């Protein structure tokens, strides 16, 4: 039965919405660690507000981060396609992503230095998280790859 034959139900849409919220919340953990880490530094990490509802901003920040990185990557890939310029493009891409995440973090912090520091910490943690996820595929995928290698 194809997906065209299956109607979209109200409860299916509700479940998908909450799954999206849950994925965004888990994926935003490195961002939260960056914010908390810098907020603990006296004199630098002064928060705009101590309102706990402010943490809900992380739910929209990670999808915004994903959109920003996708647009920056596509734009720079199309713009800089030749050899040495590609290396410059990679550095420029990382710099633009860092500045854009810092801009998102100005929601939390009064100073730009705190936002820049928190975004740097968050991006480094995201890099380690992505590297770990690439090295540890889901068990089903790993079992399928082993079966394909063995010719089963």
PDB file of C-alpha atoms in Angstrom:
ATOM      1  CA  UNK A   1       0.000   0.000   0.000  1.00  0.00           C
ATOM      2  CA  UNK A   2       1.541   3.326  -1.007  1.00  0.00           C
ATOM      3  CA  UNK A   3       1.537   6.479   1.032  1.00  0.00           C
ATOM      4  CA  UNK A   4      -0.864   8.065  -1.488  1.00  0.00           C
ATOM      5  CA  UNK A   5      -3.559   5.603  -0.400  1.00  0.00           C
ATOM      6  CA  UNK A   6      -3.152   6.396   3.288  1.00  0.00           C
ATOM      7  CA  UNK A   7      -5.119   9.408   4.503  1.00  0.00           C
ATOM      8  CA  UNK A   8      -3.561  11.908   6.864  1.00  0.00           C
ATOM      9  CA  UNK A   9      -5.336  11.731  10.179  1.00  0.00           C
ATOM     10  CA  UNK A  10      -5.536  14.348  12.883  1.00  0.00           C
ATOM     11  CA  UNK A  11      -3.744  12.150  15.412  1.00  0.00           C
ATOM     12  CA  UNK A  12      -1.034  11.313  12.908  1.00  0.00           C
ATOM     13  CA  UNK A  13      -0.390  15.031  12.413  1.00  0.00           C
ATOM     14  CA  UNK A  14      -0.318  15.592  16.185  1.00  0.00           C
ATOM     15  CA  UNK A  15       2.166  12.752  16.680  1.00  0.00           C
ATOM     16  CA  UNK A  16       4.409  14.040  13.883  1.00  0.00           C
ATOM     17  CA  UNK A  17       4.340  17.550  15.379  1.00  0.00           C
ATOM     18  CA  UNK A  18       5.423  16.301  18.806  1.00  0.00           C
ATOM     19  CA  UNK A  19       8.109  14.088  17.242  1.00  0.00           C
ATOM     20  CA  UNK A  20       9.478  17.177  15.501  1.00  0.00           C
ATOM     21  CA  UNK A  21       9.452  19.095  18.792  1.00  0.00           C
ATOM     22  CA  UNK A  22      11.230  16.205  20.552  1.00  0.00           C
ATOM     23  CA  UNK A  23      13.918  15.958  17.860  1.00  0.00           C
ATOM     24  CA  UNK A  24      14.472  19.719  18.002  1.00  0.00           C
ATOM     25  CA  UNK A  25      14.740  19.589  21.796  1.00  0.00           C
ATOM     26  CA  UNK A  26      17.314  16.774  21.763  1.00  0.00           C
ATOM     27  CA  UNK A  27      19.295  18.330  18.920  1.00  0.00           C
ATOM     28  CA  UNK A  28      19.399  21.660  20.746  1.00  0.00           C
ATOM     29  CA  UNK A  29      21.237  20.162  23.746  1.00  0.00           C
ATOM     30  CA  UNK A  30      24.672  21.396  22.526  1.00  0.00           C
ATOM     31  CA  UNK A  31      23.180  24.867  22.144  1.00  0.00           C
ATOM     32  CA  UNK A  32      21.809  24.716  25.687  1.00  0.00           C
ATOM     33  CA  UNK A  33      25.181  23.573  27.032  1.00  0.00           C
ATOM     34  CA  UNK A  34      26.845  26.539  25.321  1.00  0.00           C
ATOM     35  CA  UNK A  35      24.346  28.970  26.816  1.00  0.00           C
ATOM     36  CA  UNK A  36      24.601  27.499  30.322  1.00  0.00           C
ATOM     37  CA  UNK A  37      28.400  27.319  30.158  1.00  0.00           C
ATOM     38  CA  UNK A  38      28.766  30.979  29.238  1.00  0.00           C
ATOM     39  CA  UNK A  39      26.012  32.096  31.612  1.00  0.00           C
ATOM     40  CA  UNK A  40      28.123  30.751  34.483  1.00  0.00           C
ATOM     41  CA  UNK A  41      31.071  33.030  33.602  1.00  0.00           C
ATOM     42  CA  UNK A  42      30.803  36.098  35.836  1.00  0.00           C
ATOM     43  CA  UNK A  43      30.860  39.439  34.049  1.00  0.00           C
ATOM     44  CA  UNK A  44      30.583  37.918  30.569  1.00  0.00           C
ATOM     45  CA  UNK A  45      27.493  35.758  30.498  1.00  0.00           C
ATOM     46  CA  UNK A  46      24.900  38.198  31.725  1.00  0.00           C
ATOM     47  CA  UNK A  47      21.490  36.924  30.684  1.00  0.00           C
ATOM     48  CA  UNK A  48      18.805  39.259  29.391  1.00  0.00           C
ATOM     49  CA  UNK A  49      16.254  37.611  31.652  1.00  0.00           C
ATOM     50  CA  UNK A  50      16.129  34.796  34.173  1.00  0.00           C
ATOM     51  CA  UNK A  51      12.707  33.746  32.926  1.00  0.00           C
ATOM     52  CA  UNK A  52      12.646  29.937  32.476  1.00  0.00           C
ATOM     53  CA  UNK A  53      10.304  30.321  29.486  1.00  0.00           C
ATOM     54  CA  UNK A  54      13.250  31.797  27.596  1.00  0.00           C
ATOM     55  CA  UNK A  55      14.615  28.254  27.161  1.00  0.00           C
ATOM     56  CA  UNK A  56      11.746  27.492  24.781  1.00  0.00           C
ATOM     57  CA  UNK A  57      13.594  29.636  22.228  1.00  0.00           C
ATOM     58  CA  UNK A  58      15.933  26.686  21.687  1.00  0.00           C
ATOM     59  CA  UNK A  59      13.035  24.830  20.048  1.00  0.00           C
ATOM     60  CA  UNK A  60      12.966  27.287  17.138  1.00  0.00           C
ATOM     61  CA  UNK A  61      16.695  28.033  17.144  1.00  0.00           C
ATOM     62  CA  UNK A  62      17.817  24.587  16.040  1.00  0.00           C
ATOM     63  CA  UNK A  63      15.498  24.469  12.983  1.00  0.00           C
ATOM     64  CA  UNK A  64      16.566  28.049  12.194  1.00  0.00           C
ATOM     65  CA  UNK A  65      20.199  26.940  12.530  1.00  0.00           C
ATOM     66  CA  UNK A  66      19.538  24.090  10.093  1.00  0.00           C
ATOM     67  CA  UNK A  67      17.937  26.433   7.538  1.00  0.00           C
ATOM     68  CA  UNK A  68      20.741  28.991   7.876  1.00  0.00           C
ATOM     69  CA  UNK A  69      23.471  26.381   7.395  1.00  0.00           C
ATOM     70  CA  UNK A  70      21.682  24.871   4.404  1.00  0.00           C
ATOM     71  CA  UNK A  71      21.305  28.252   2.705  1.00  0.00           C
ATOM     72  CA  UNK A  72      24.891  29.329   3.448  1.00  0.00           C
ATOM     73  CA  UNK A  73      26.284  26.004   2.243  1.00  0.00           C
ATOM     74  CA  UNK A  74      24.288  26.046  -1.000  1.00  0.00           C
ATOM     75  CA  UNK A  75      25.108  29.684  -1.725  1.00  0.00           C
ATOM     76  CA  UNK A  76      28.848  29.332  -1.131  1.00  0.00           C
ATOM     77  CA  UNK A  77      29.022  26.026  -3.012  1.00  0.00           C
ATOM     78  CA  UNK A  78      27.460  27.667  -6.058  1.00  0.00           C
ATOM     79  CA  UNK A  79      29.612  30.774  -5.712  1.00  0.00           C
ATOM     80  CA  UNK A  80      33.011  29.214  -4.994  1.00  0.00           C
ATOM     81  CA  UNK A  81      33.458  26.051  -7.037  1.00  0.00           C
ATOM     82  CA  UNK A  82      37.098  26.314  -8.104  1.00  0.00           C
ATOM     83  CA  UNK A  83      40.017  24.707  -6.173  1.00  0.00           C
ATOM     84  CA  UNK A  84      41.587  27.225  -3.788  1.00  0.00           C
ATOM     85  CA  UNK A  85      38.376  29.211  -3.560  1.00  0.00           C
ATOM     86  CA  UNK A  86      36.645  26.135  -2.141  1.00  0.00           C
ATOM     87  CA  UNK A  87      39.025  26.159   0.846  1.00  0.00           C
ATOM     88  CA  UNK A  88      38.362  29.847   1.364  1.00  0.00           C
ATOM     89  CA  UNK A  89      34.653  29.094   1.020  1.00  0.00           C
ATOM     90  CA  UNK A  90      34.835  26.471   3.785  1.00  0.00           C
ATOM     91  CA  UNK A  91      36.465  28.931   6.181  1.00  0.00           C
ATOM     92  CA  UNK A  92      34.016  31.667   5.178  1.00  0.00           C
ATOM     93  CA  UNK A  93      31.113  29.241   5.645  1.00  0.00           C
ATOM     94  CA  UNK A  94      32.235  28.346   9.173  1.00  0.00           C
ATOM     95  CA  UNK A  95      32.633  32.034  10.014  1.00  0.00           C
ATOM     96  CA  UNK A  96      29.161  32.893   8.689  1.00  0.00           C
ATOM     97  CA  UNK A  97      27.585  30.000  10.584  1.00  0.00           C
ATOM     98  CA  UNK A  98      29.343  31.061  13.790  1.00  0.00           C
ATOM     99  CA  UNK A  99      28.126  34.646  13.419  1.00  0.00           C
ATOM    100  CA  UNK A 100      24.584  33.560  12.596  1.00  0.00           C
ATOM    101  CA  UNK A 101      24.380  31.304  15.662  1.00  0.00           C
ATOM    102  CA  UNK A 102      25.790  34.161  17.760  1.00  0.00           C
ATOM    103  CA  UNK A 103      23.038  36.377  16.352  1.00  0.00           C
ATOM    104  CA  UNK A 104      20.474  33.758  17.458  1.00  0.00           C
ATOM    105  CA  UNK A 105      22.062  33.673  20.932  1.00  0.00           C
ATOM    106  CA  UNK A 106      21.600  37.402  21.416  1.00  0.00           C
ATOM    107  CA  UNK A 107      18.124  36.310  22.515  1.00  0.00           C
ATOM    108  CA  UNK A 108      19.748  35.043  25.726  1.00  0.00           C
ATOM    109  CA  UNK A 109      22.680  37.379  26.390  1.00  0.00           C
ATOM    110  CA  UNK A 110      23.140  41.101  26.874  1.00  0.00           C
ATOM    111  CA  UNK A 111      26.664  41.204  25.439  1.00  0.00           C
ATOM    112  CA  UNK A 112      27.786  40.145  21.995  1.00  0.00           C
ATOM    113  CA  UNK A 113      30.932  38.565  23.468  1.00  0.00           C
ATOM    114  CA  UNK A 114      28.805  36.162  25.497  1.00  0.00           C
ATOM    115  CA  UNK A 115      26.740  35.248  22.434  1.00  0.00           C
ATOM    116  CA  UNK A 116      29.904  34.676  20.351  1.00  0.00           C
ATOM    117  CA  UNK A 117      31.458  32.508  23.069  1.00  0.00           C
ATOM    118  CA  UNK A 118      28.294  30.460  23.605  1.00  0.00           C
ATOM    119  CA  UNK A 119      27.883  29.894  19.881  1.00  0.00           C
ATOM    120  CA  UNK A 120      31.512  28.773  19.567  1.00  0.00           C
ATOM    121  CA  UNK A 121      31.021  26.249  22.384  1.00  0.00           C
ATOM    122  CA  UNK A 122      27.733  25.036  20.860  1.00  0.00           C
ATOM    123  CA  UNK A 123      29.246  24.591  17.394  1.00  0.00           C
ATOM    124  CA  UNK A 124      32.238  22.673  18.749  1.00  0.00           C
ATOM    125  CA  UNK A 125      29.905  20.367  20.695  1.00  0.00           C
ATOM    126  CA  UNK A 126      27.726  19.904  17.593  1.00  0.00           C
ATOM    127  CA  UNK A 127      30.824  18.944  15.592  1.00  0.00           C
ATOM    128  CA  UNK A 128      31.718  16.261  18.151  1.00  0.00           C
ATOM    129  CA  UNK A 129      28.106  15.051  18.257  1.00  0.00           C
ATOM    130  CA  UNK A 130      27.903  14.764  14.464  1.00  0.00           C
ATOM    131  CA  UNK A 131      31.239  12.938  14.293  1.00  0.00           C
ATOM    132  CA  UNK A 132      30.033  10.502  16.968  1.00  0.00           C
ATOM    133  CA  UNK A 133      26.728   9.920  15.156  1.00  0.00           C
ATOM    134  CA  UNK A 134      28.557   9.180  11.896  1.00  0.00           C
ATOM    135  CA  UNK A 135      30.778   6.600  13.615  1.00  0.00           C
ATOM    136  CA  UNK A 136      27.856   4.916  15.404  1.00  0.00           C
ATOM    137  CA  UNK A 137      25.101   4.131  12.889  1.00  0.00           C
ATOM    138  CA  UNK A 138      21.766   2.729  14.094  1.00  0.00           C
ATOM    139  CA  UNK A 139      21.887  -1.006  14.800  1.00  0.00           C
ATOM    140  CA  UNK A 140      19.460  -1.881  11.994  1.00  0.00           C
ATOM    141  CA  UNK A 141      21.537  -0.026   9.416  1.00  0.00           C
ATOM    142  CA  UNK A 142      24.755  -1.632  10.667  1.00  0.00           C
ATOM    143  CA  UNK A 143      23.201  -5.104  10.510  1.00  0.00           C
ATOM    144  CA  UNK A 144      21.934  -4.433   6.963  1.00  0.00           C
ATOM    145  CA  UNK A 145      25.412  -3.279   5.850  1.00  0.00           C
ATOM    146  CA  UNK A 146      27.021  -6.399   7.326  1.00  0.00           C
ATOM    147  CA  UNK A 147      24.470  -8.602   5.550  1.00  0.00           C
ATOM    148  CA  UNK A 148      25.159  -6.860   2.245  1.00  0.00           C
ATOM    149  CA  UNK A 149      28.928  -7.311   2.683  1.00  0.00           C
ATOM    150  CA  UNK A 150      28.454 -11.025   3.342  1.00  0.00           C
ATOM    151  CA  UNK A 151      26.279 -11.379   0.265  1.00  0.00           C
ATOM    152  CA  UNK A 152      23.127 -12.394   2.115  1.00  0.00           C
TER     153      UNK A 152
END
